[in-house]
Amino acid sequence: MSSIYLDHAASSWPKPPEVVQAMVACMEQYAANPGRGSHEMAVKASRTLFEGRKQLAKLFRVKNPNDISYALNTTMALNLAIKGFLKEGDHVICTAVEHNSVRRPLEYMKQSRHVQVTYVKTDRHGHLRMEDVIAAIQPNTRLIVCSHSSNLLGSILPVADIGELCRQRGITLLVDAAQTAGTVDIDVNGMGIHMLAFPGHKGLLGPQGTGGLYVHPDIELEPLLHGGTGSQSEAVEQPSVRPDRFEGGTQNTPGIAGLVEGVKWIQRETVDRIYRHEWELTQQLMTDLLEIEGVQLLGPELGQAKTGIVSFTVSQTDSSEIAFILDQSFGIAVRAGYHCSPLAHETAGTMERGAVRASVGCYTTKTEIEQLAAAVREIAKHMKQ
Ligand SMILES: Cc1ncc(COP(=O)(O)O)c(C=O)c1O
C-alpha cells in the first residue's frame, strides 16, 4: 500500500481518530433506524442526524438545519438539485470546468426535457470572467450551476459575484462544493447560494457514503427518491416537510456519526487555517515541480488563490504511467487520467494524455511534498532518455 496519500480531492484519508471512534460507537451502541421508532436507540440515532445538520448549518451559515438533506455523495445531491429544479424549456448556464456529476445530469435534462445548456469558457488556468457569464444569460435562464473549485485545476470560481448577479436577475444558483466544503469558507447567505451540494468524504473528513444538499427555503424541488420517511406514513405522497421530503429511505447513521466529528474537527481547526496549510503546501509543490525539466503545471499560477490540487504533465508521457510508477516504485498515491472532467481537460489542453493530480489534505506534511517532488524529478529524468 502507498505510504504517502495525495489523493484527498477524491476522498480524504486518514480521518481524525474521533471520526472513526464515533462510527464504531454508533455501530456498537445505537445503530438503530433513525426516525422510525420511539425507543431510546432510535431516538439517539435521530439525534445524531440532527446534530450533523446542526454542525453543517453552523459551518455553511445556514439558518434552518432542516434545509440540509443528506445524500450519499455530491453526485446524488447534484442530481436532486438539477433534476428536481429544472423544467422543460429552461435555460441553464454552467462553466467549462464542471465535473461529470454536473455535466451528465445537465446533458440528461437536455435530451429528456429539452433544457438548454450553455457552457461558459474559463481561461486555461480555470479562471472565469463575469462578463462571459453575463453574456450567456437568456430570458429563460433559470439556473446557474457552478463548481466552487475545479477538481482538475484547483482554481476558485467567483461564486459570490455569481450569487450577486443571480440576485439581480432572479436566477437560482447551485454550487458544487465538492472541492471546497471544509477547506474554503462558504457562507450560503452571504454568497447568494440557493443550493449547495457537498460531499462528506472529502474536506469534511467524514466517511464515504455521506454528503448533502442545502436548499434555500424559498426553492421548491421535486424529490429524487420517493419512499419511507418514518413520517406521515398514511399519506401516499412524499411529505412536503424538510428534510423528509428529500430523504426517502434509511439514512447512513454510522456515517453521519463520523461526519459530525469531522465537521467539529474542522470548526476547531478553522477553515481558514486548513486553507492556509493546503495553499502553502501547493505553493511548495508547484515551486519544486517548476524546476523539473519536462514538467508542466496546470491551473492557477504561483501566488494565486487555489484549493489543494496540483495537476501536471511530464513531457509526452501518459499520466497513468506516471501515477503507476509513483505508486509502485515510490509508494505515493496520486490520481491520473481525466478526473471525470473532460471539459476541464479541454480547457487546459490536456485531452490527449490527461494529467497527474496530486491533492493535499489537512494532515499532509512538507516532507511528503518534498518526497513527491523528488520522485517526479527521478521519473522525469528517465522519461527524457
Ligand atoms: C468538482 C466535483 N464535483 C462532483 C464530484 C463528485 O463527488 P462525489 O464523489 O462525492 O459524488 C467530484 C468528485 O471528485 C468533484 O471533484
Coordinates of C-alpha atoms and ligand atoms in Angstrom, one line a residue, residues 9-10 72-76 78 97-99 101-102 147 149-151 176 178-179 198-202 210 335 339 357, ligand 1:
A9 CA -9.5 15.5 -3.8
A10 CA -11.1 12.1 -4.4
L72 CA -24.8 9.5 -0.4
N73 CA -22.3 11.9 -2.1
T74 CA -22.1 15.1 -4.1
T75 CA -23.3 13.4 -7.2
M76 CA -26.6 12.4 -5.6
L78 CA -26.4 17.5 -7.6
V97 CA -14.6 23.2 -15.8
E98 CA -17.6 21.3 -14.5
H99 CA -17.3 17.7 -13.3
S101 CA -21.6 15.0 -11.9
V102 CA -22.9 18.3 -13.2
S147 CA -18.2 24.4 -9.4
S149 CA -13.3 24.9 -7.4
S150 CA -12.2 22.9 -10.4
N151 CA -11.2 19.4 -9.4
D176 CA -20.9 22.2 -6.4
A178 CA -17.1 19.0 -3.8
Q179 CA -13.6 20.6 -3.7
F198 CA -21.3 18.9 -0.8
P199 CA -19.5 15.6 0.0
G200 CA -18.9 14.3 3.5
H201 CA -16.0 12.2 2.4
K202 CA -13.6 14.9 1.2
T210 CA -22.0 10.8 3.2
R335 CA -4.6 10.2 -9.4
H339 CA -10.6 13.1 -13.3
R357 CA -3.2 15.2 -9.9
Ligands
LIG1 C1 -16.0 19.1 -8.6 C2 -16.6 17.8 -8.3 N1 -17.9 17.6 -8.4 C3 -18.5 16.5 -8.1 C4 -17.8 15.4 -7.6 C5 -18.5 14.1 -7.3 O1 -18.3 13.9 -5.9 P1 -18.8 12.6 -5.2 O2 -17.8 11.5 -5.5 O3 -19.0 13.0 -3.8 O4 -20.1 12.2 -5.8 C6 -16.4 15.5 -7.5 C7 -15.6 14.4 -7.1 O5 -14.4 14.3 -7.1 C8 -15.8 16.8 -7.8 O6 -14.5 16.9 -7.7

